C-alpha positions as a Python dict, from the first residue, in 0.01 Angstrom:
ca = {
    (1, 'M'): (0, 0, 0),
    (2, 'R'): (371, -72, 17),
    (3, 'S'): (586, -49, -294),
    (4, 'A'): (757, -356, -435),
    (5, 'P'): (1094, -429, -279),
    (6, 'A'): (1377, -271, -478),
    (7, 'A'): (1554, -606, -515),
    (8, 'L'): (1246, -759, -678),
    (9, 'V'): (1209, -471, -922),
    (10, 'L'): (1577, -491, -1006),
    (11, 'G'): (1551, -864, -1078),
    (12, 'L'): (1250, -817, -1305),
    (13, 'L'): (1422, -544, -1499),
    (14, 'L'): (1740, -744, -1542),
    (15, 'S'): (1543, -1043, -1668),
    (16, 'A'): (1388, -823, -1937),
    (17, 'A'): (1707, -640, -2027),
    (18, 'P'): (1898, -713, -2347),
    (19, 'G'): (2154, -985, -2289),
    (20, 'A'): (1939, -1174, -2040),
    (21, 'H'): (1854, -1458, -2280),
    (22, 'A'): (1961, -1813, -2206),
    (23, 'A'): (2323, -1894, -2279),
    (24, 'C'): (2415, -2078, -2598),
    (25, 'P'): (2390, -2455, -2522),
    (26, 'V'): (2738, -2540, -2650),
    (27, 'G'): (2785, -2918, -2660),
    (28, 'L'): (2425, -2987, -2765),
    (29, 'K'): (2440, -3318, -2954),
    (30, 'L'): (2196, -3424, -3224),
    (31, 'S'): (2205, -3782, -3351),
    (32, 'V'): (2081, -3875, -3698),
    (33, 'D'): (2067, -4249, -3755),
    (34, 'N'): (1902, -4506, -3981),
    (35, 'D'): (1760, -4682, -3675),
    (36, 'T'): (1596, -4369, -3529),
    (37, 'A'): (1271, -4282, -3706),
    (38, 'G'): (1222, -3909, -3756),
    (39, 'S'): (1584, -3819, -3679),
    (40, 'G'): (1645, -3700, -4036),
    (41, 'Y'): (1805, -4000, -4208),
    (42, 'S'): (1705, -4084, -4566),
    (43, 'E'): (1841, -4259, -4875),
    (44, 'V'): (1843, -4227, -5252),
    (45, 'K'): (1789, -4569, -5412),
    (46, 'P'): (1709, -4735, -5079),
    (47, 'Q'): (1663, -5066, -5264),
    (48, 'N'): (2041, -5079, -5308),
    (49, 'W'): (2111, -5051, -4934),
    (50, 'V'): (2124, -5340, -4686),
    (51, 'S'): (2125, -5334, -4303),
    (52, 'H'): (2370, -5525, -4085),
    (53, 'N'): (2439, -5509, -3711),
    (54, 'V'): (2791, -5649, -3665),
    (55, 'D'): (3026, -5379, -3530),
    (56, 'A'): (2768, -5106, -3591),
    (57, 'C'): (2815, -4769, -3422),
    (58, 'K'): (2448, -4770, -3320),
    (59, 'G'): (2190, -5043, -3378),
    (60, 'T'): (2249, -5139, -3740),
    (61, 'Y'): (2445, -4979, -4021),
    (62, 'R'): (2360, -4957, -4391),
    (63, 'Y'): (2582, -5051, -4685),
    (64, 'L'): (2554, -5066, -5064),
    (65, 'S'): (2531, -5425, -5189),
    (66, 'A'): (2567, -5571, -5537),
    (67, 'Y'): (2313, -5843, -5449),
    (68, 'V'): (2007, -5622, -5408),
    (69, 'G'): (1827, -5352, -5604),
    (70, 'D'): (1971, -5281, -5947),
    (71, 'G'): (2307, -5437, -5860),
    (72, 'T'): (2505, -5117, -5922),
    (73, 'R'): (2594, -5053, -5558),
    (74, 'K'): (2510, -4687, -5613),
    (75, 'G'): (2299, -4461, -5397),
    (76, 'K'): (2309, -4180, -5144),
    (77, 'A'): (2269, -4159, -4766),
    (78, 'I'): (2149, -3827, -4625),
    (79, 'W'): (2161, -3702, -4266),
    (80, 'Q'): (1952, -3386, -4207),
    (81, 'P'): (1910, -3304, -3836),
    (82, 'K'): (1613, -3137, -3669),
    (83, 'I'): (1781, -2815, -3556),
    (84, 'T'): (1642, -2651, -3241),
    (85, 'T'): (1925, -2400, -3185),
    (86, 'A'): (2092, -2219, -3473),
    (87, 'G'): (2470, -2222, -3474),
    (88, 'M'): (2792, -2387, -3584),
    (89, 'Y'): (2780, -2767, -3562),
    (90, 'E'): (3071, -3009, -3585),
    (91, 'V'): (2961, -3304, -3797),
    (92, 'T'): (3101, -3654, -3739),
    (93, 'A'): (3010, -3947, -3962),
    (94, 'G'): (3009, -4306, -3837),
    (95, 'Y'): (3051, -4617, -4052),
    (96, 'R'): (3164, -4976, -4027),
    (97, 'A'): (3519, -4994, -4166),
    (98, 'S'): (3637, -5316, -4329),
    (99, 'T'): (3847, -5439, -4621),
    (100, 'N'): (3543, -5477, -4847),
    (101, 'R'): (3434, -5113, -4805),
    (102, 'T'): (3501, -4836, -5055),
    (103, 'N'): (3832, -4649, -5038),
    (104, 'D'): (3662, -4334, -5167),
    (105, 'A'): (3349, -4249, -4969),
    (106, 'D'): (3249, -3904, -5095),
    (107, 'Y'): (3091, -3686, -4826),
    (108, 'T'): (2951, -3338, -4888),
    (109, 'L'): (2849, -3117, -4596),
    (110, 'F'): (2597, -2845, -4684),
    (111, 'D'): (2540, -2546, -4453),
    (112, 'D'): (2253, -2299, -4435),
    (113, 'L'): (2461, -2010, -4569),
    (114, 'G'): (2491, -2153, -4919),
    (115, 'G'): (2829, -2319, -4866),
    (116, 'S'): (2950, -2678, -4885),
    (117, 'Q'): (3254, -2885, -4793),
    (118, 'K'): (3372, -3207, -4953),
    (119, 'M'): (3574, -3486, -4798),
    (120, 'S'): (3676, -3830, -4923),
    (121, 'V'): (3712, -4104, -4661),
    (122, 'D'): (3888, -4438, -4706),
    (123, 'Q'): (3647, -4677, -4534),
    (124, 'T'): (3887, -4970, -4575),
    (125, 'K'): (4111, -4824, -4304),
    (126, 'G'): (4045, -4944, -3950),
    (127, 'S'): (3784, -5195, -3839),
    (128, 'G'): (3445, -5196, -3675),
    (129, 'C'): (3273, -4873, -3580),
    (130, 'T'): (3487, -4589, -3714),
    (131, 'K'): (3417, -4216, -3700),
    (132, 'A'): (3543, -3926, -3909),
    (133, 'V'): (3496, -3555, -3848),
    (134, 'I'): (3374, -3420, -4183),
    (135, 'G'): (3368, -3051, -4094),
    (136, 'T'): (3173, -2771, -3929),
    (137, 'A'): (2861, -2614, -4076),
    (138, 'Y'): (2617, -2339, -3982),
    (139, 'C'): (2269, -2486, -3931),
    (140, 'S'): (1955, -2275, -3880),
    (141, 'V'): (1621, -2370, -3728),
    (142, 'G'): (1402, -2501, -4010),
    (143, 'G'): (1698, -2496, -4249),
    (144, 'S'): (1841, -2765, -4474),
    (145, 'C'): (2195, -2821, -4346),
    (146, 'R'): (2283, -3184, -4408),
    (147, 'L'): (2554, -3439, -4472),
    (148, 'V'): (2535, -3643, -4793),
    (149, 'L'): (2729, -3962, -4867),
    (150, 'D'): (2738, -4021, -5244),
    (151, 'G'): (2799, -4387, -5322),
    (152, 'D'): (2889, -4323, -5685),
    (153, 'D'): (3186, -4552, -5744),
    (154, 'G'): (3013, -4889, -5750),
    (155, 'K'): (3188, -4993, -5430),
    (156, 'S'): (3040, -5069, -5089),
    (157, 'D'): (2989, -4741, -4906),
    (158, 'A'): (2872, -4779, -4545),
    (159, 'A'): (2648, -4542, -4348),
    (160, 'D'): (2577, -4531, -3975),
    (161, 'E'): (2503, -4276, -3705),
    (162, 'T'): (2608, -3916, -3776),
    (163, 'T'): (2624, -3658, -3497),
    (164, 'F'): (2590, -3280, -3507),
    (165, 'V'): (2748, -3112, -3201),
    (166, 'L'): (2689, -2742, -3136),
    (167, 'K'): (3017, -2551, -3105),
    (168, 'S'): (2899, -2191, -3124),
    (169, 'C'): (2583, -1987, -3175),
    (170, 'D'): (2775, -1720, -3368),
    (171, 'A'): (2704, -1727, -3743),
    (172, 'S'): (3021, -1525, -3802),
    (173, 'D'): (3218, -1842, -3724),
    (174, 'A'): (3081, -1994, -4045),
    (175, 'G'): (3292, -2117, -4329),
    (176, 'S'): (3244, -1795, -4525),
    (177, 'G'): (3561, -1676, -4353),
    (178, 'G'): (3745, -2006, -4365),
    (179, 'P'): (4118, -2053, -4434),
    (180, 'C'): (4054, -2227, -4767),
    (181, 'D'): (3817, -1970, -4918),
    (182, 'G'): (4077, -1867, -5176),
    (183, 'I'): (4079, -2224, -5309),
    (184, 'K'): (3700, -2245, -5310),
    (185, 'A'): (3685, -1931, -5523),
    (186, 'I'): (3870, -2093, -5816),
    (187, 'A'): (3641, -2307, -6031),
    (188, 'S'): (3917, -2539, -6149),
    (189, 'Y'): (4019, -2627, -5792),
    (190, 'E'): (3852, -2887, -5569),
    (191, 'L'): (3866, -2851, -5191),
    (192, 'C'): (3838, -3193, -5029),
    (193, 'T'): (3943, -3140, -4666),
    (194, 'E'): (3971, -2828, -4452),
    (195, 'T'): (4090, -2757, -4097),
    (196, 'P'): (4165, -2421, -3933),
    (197, 'T'): (4529, -2445, -4051),
    (198, 'T'): (4530, -2685, -4350),
    (199, 'C'): (4364, -2740, -4685),
    (200, 'A'): (4379, -3040, -4918),
    (201, 'G'): (4234, -3115, -5259),
    (202, 'L'): (4330, -3099, -5623),
    (203, 'F'): (4376, -2870, -5917),
    (204, 'N'): (4219, -2958, -6252),
    (205, 'D'): (4395, -2701, -6470),
    (206, 'A'): (4762, -2812, -6462),
    (207, 'S'): (4850, -2511, -6243),
    (208, 'G'): (5043, -2717, -5985),
    (209, 'C'): (5033, -2749, -5608),
    (210, 'T'): (5241, -2437, -5540),
    (211, 'A'): (4974, -2221, -5703),
    (212, 'Y'): (4692, -2426, -5548),
    (213, 'C'): (4819, -2373, -5192),
    (214, 'A'): (4914, -2010, -5256),
    (215, 'A'): (4547, -1936, -5329),
    (216, 'A'): (4487, -1990, -4956),
    (217, 'G'): (4807, -1819, -4843),
    (218, 'M'): (4960, -2158, -4761),
    (219, 'I'): (5255, -2369, -4868),
    (220, 'C'): (5253, -2720, -5016),
    (221, 'T'): (5364, -2998, -4781),
    (222, 'A'): (5273, -3306, -4991),
    (223, 'R'): (5161, -3389, -5345),
    (224, 'F'): (5015, -3704, -5500),
    (225, 'G'): (4856, -3816, -5819),
    (226, 'A'): (4481, -3752, -5828),
    (227, 'A'): (4164, -3769, -6031),
    (228, 'P'): (3865, -3531, -6027),
    (229, 'G'): (3615, -3602, -5751),
    (230, 'C'): (3864, -3587, -5462),
    (231, 'V'): (4040, -3910, -5562),
    (232, 'K'): (4384, -3918, -5401),
    (233, 'E'): (4644, -4165, -5532),
    (234, 'A'): (4835, -4215, -5208),
    (235, 'N'): (5075, -4459, -5373),
    (236, 'A'): (5196, -4193, -5617),
    (237, 'P'): (5390, -3923, -5422),
    (238, 'I'): (5525, -3630, -5623),
    (239, 'P'): (5756, -3340, -5521),
    (240, 'C'): (5550, -3029, -5442),
    (241, 'G'): (5723, -2815, -5705),
    (242, 'A'): (5732, -3075, -5981),
    (243, 'N'): (5664, -2942, -6331),
    (244, 'N'): (5506, -3260, -6465),
    (245, 'A'): (5228, -3109, -6679),
    (246, 'H'): (4969, -3316, -6493),
    (247, 'G'): (4618, -3185, -6543),
    (248, 'S'): (4525, -3293, -6188),
    (249, 'D'): (4727, -3364, -5874),
    (250, 'W'): (4637, -3388, -5506),
    (251, 'C'): (4783, -3106, -5293),
    (252, 'E'): (4820, -3084, -4916),
    (253, 'C'): (4873, -2732, -4781),
    (254, 'T'): (4949, -2576, -4445),
    (255, 'L'): (5004, -2228, -4305),
    (256, 'P'): (5366, -2107, -4307),
    (257, 'A'): (5545, -2130, -3972),
    (258, 'G'): (5473, -1830, -3752),
    (259, 'S'): (5178, -1706, -3952),
    (260, 'G'): (4864, -1594, -3776),
    (261, 'G'): (4621, -1762, -4010),
    (262, 'A'): (4464, -1689, -4342),
    (263, 'T'): (4302, -1352, -4392),
    (264, 'G'): (3943, -1365, -4269),
    (265, 'S'): (3634, -1211, -4410),
    (266, 'G'): (3667, -919, -4171),
    (267, 'G'): (4035, -847, -4237),
    (268, 'T'): (4084, -645, -3918),
    (269, 'S'): (3952, -682, -3570),
    (270, 'T'): (3730, -429, -3403),
    (271, 'G'): (3962, -429, -3106),
    (272, 'G'): (4271, -355, -3317),
    (273, 'T'): (4445, -505, -3616),
    (274, 'T'): (4454, -884, -3632),
    (275, 'A'): (4781, -1020, -3500),
    (276, 'A'): (5002, -1132, -3791),
    (277, 'G'): (4705, -1159, -4021),
    (278, 'G'): (4503, -1346, -3760),
    (279, 'E'): (4209, -1535, -3901),
    (280, 'A'): (3854, -1448, -3810),
    (281, 'G'): (3736, -1743, -3605),
    (282, 'F'): (4036, -1965, -3676),
    (283, 'P'): (4347, -2038, -3468),
    (284, 'A'): (4677, -1861, -3504),
    (285, 'T'): (4999, -2053, -3449),
    (286, 'A'): (5235, -1991, -3159),
    (287, 'G'): (5467, -1699, -3222),
    (288, 'S'): (5215, -1508, -3431),
    (289, 'G'): (5294, -1187, -3252),
    (290, 'G'): (5120, -1234, -2919),
    (291, 'A'): (4886, -942, -2966),
    (292, 'S'): (4520, -986, -2895),
    (293, 'A'): (4331, -1096, -3202),
    (294, 'G'): (4025, -912, -3072),
    (295, 'A'): (3721, -996, -3279),
    (296, 'G'): (3932, -1104, -3575),
    (297, 'G'): (3702, -951, -3832),
    (298, 'S'): (3375, -1134, -3846),
    (299, 'G'): (3479, -1442, -3655),
    (300, 'G'): (3681, -1337, -3353),
    (301, 'G'): (3764, -1569, -3073),
    (302, 'W'): (4143, -1614, -3069),
    (303, 'T'): (4367, -1424, -2830),
    (304, 'G'): (4741, -1428, -2785),
    (305, 'T'): (4957, -1359, -2483),
    (306, 'G'): (5331, -1340, -2530),
    (307, 'S'): (5412, -1613, -2779),
    (308, 'T'): (5118, -1842, -2707),
    (309, 'V'): (4779, -1837, -2866),
    (310, 'A'): (4460, -1989, -2730),
    (311, 'K'): (4090, -1987, -2802),
    (312, 'V'): (3855, -1865, -2532),
    (313, 'D'): (3547, -2087, -2520),
    (314, 'A'): (3434, -2031, -2162),
    (315, 'G'): (3091, -1914, -2269),
    (316, 'P'): (2900, -1637, -2442),
    (317, 'N'): (3071, -1302, -2497),
    (318, 'T'): (3418, -1443, -2419),
    (319, 'K'): (3533, -1525, -2772),
    (320, 'G'): (3826, -1293, -2816),
    (321, 'G'): (3845, -970, -2619),
    (322, 'T'): (3562, -800, -2437),
    (323, 'T'): (3192, -795, -2510),
    (324, 'A'): (3243, -464, -2686),
    (325, 'D'): (3507, -624, -2911),
    (326, 'D'): (3322, -927, -3035),
    (327, 'G'): (2975, -782, -3071),
    (328, 'G'): (2807, -1024, -2837),
    (329, 'G'): (2989, -1354, -2884),
    (330, 'C'): (2725, -1625, -2878),
    (331, 'G'): (2448, -1550, -3123),
    (332, 'C'): (2188, -1669, -2872),
    (333, 'R'): (2240, -1352, -2669),
    (334, 'M'): (2175, -985, -2745),
    (335, 'R'): (2438, -734, -2645),
    (336, 'P'): (2307, -429, -2453),
    (337, 'S'): (2357, -117, -2661),
    (338, 'S'): (2478, 75, -2359),
    (339, 'P'): (2539, -111, -2029),
    (340, 'E'): (2612, 220, -1853),
    (341, 'R'): (2267, 354, -1938),
    (342, 'W'): (2099, 44, -1795),
    (343, 'G'): (2293, 82, -1471),
    (344, 'I'): (2206, 452, -1437),
    (345, 'A'): (1838, 387, -1514),
    (346, 'L'): (1814, 108, -1256),
    (347, 'L'): (1979, 315, -985),
    (348, 'A'): (1745, 608, -1057),
    (349, 'L'): (1440, 382, -1038),
    (350, 'I'): (1546, 230, -707),
    (351, 'A'): (1614, 576, -564),
    (352, 'G'): (1270, 692, -677),
    (353, 'L'): (1098, 396, -516),
    (354, 'T'): (1275, 468, -192),
    (355, 'R'): (1170, 836, -192),
    (356, 'T'): (805, 772, -280),
    (357, 'R'): (742, 479, -49),
    (358, 'R'): (454, 560, 193),
    (359, 'R'): (568, 593, 548),
    (360, 'C'): (350, 539, 860),
    (361, 'P'): (297, 854, 1076),
    (362, 'R'): (487, 856, 1397),
    (363, 'P'): (272, 834, 1715),
    (364, 'S'): (258, 1148, 1924),
    (365, 'H'): (389, 1137, 2278),
}
């Protein structure tokens, strides 16, 4: 009986080896919509919501009306997707913008790591189907990550299709190492919007915007009057350093020029120190030192060359440095503990098969 061909054995072993799992399906899009039964859409006080189809993002949209239910125009819309692949999802809310909408639609994005992000959206701006990126959240299979729109101001909040788009399978990219964590840690501060390089929200303790932004290692770029609940008074600009004894003001913060990002949860990269304080999983600005950010603590994923900085998103195990640096990149894959050992073992097995293969006796002449 002939032995199995070496190439076949090699293929079977590679398919069973660590790291042979399917790649993370980055770009996977999940739609949660009031018109799609079972997609994960629900409401609190549904009797206060009305459907309409003019300029909807998909099918019909829902809005709070004073002419139905209890007449308060209060209720909640909830989008909770059916997650099939755990990872970081970018969440975008759709709604029909018009002049009779609320100017303070309060969204809260809950992740499956115990965190949340708040954002207030002025739905009077624009017209027709309008979309707003609320944030990025880690969602697990069977978890409870969700977006909630709280129509609590007695105005006409609108709700339409919300999408969850997979950006990474790496849980270390989660908001636990975000640039605004210092603000989140202070009970008297509200964080209303967050990007990799900016934070915005308000203080409720009269501390001022300079102190508010400094909590995240940032500087104040704009200040406005505000009220608790992420209410920004855009018509009331105030100098950033004003000593006006206000109990609450809205603060807009950004990273200082040339900084590498806020300090991440990891602090240092496994491939070396983080360039200019490079953030774990968040972008550094140009001129941050040009050194490789390596894994960037727990997040990783940003590398620099010269004076430019770019994120590597080509696929699993490419997020900042080598596979050995980032600990496996995409969480859908398992990193081999020792690639060299696998190679040696495979070569030895193939050599053994070759030596032990039964040979036919040569005919005598």
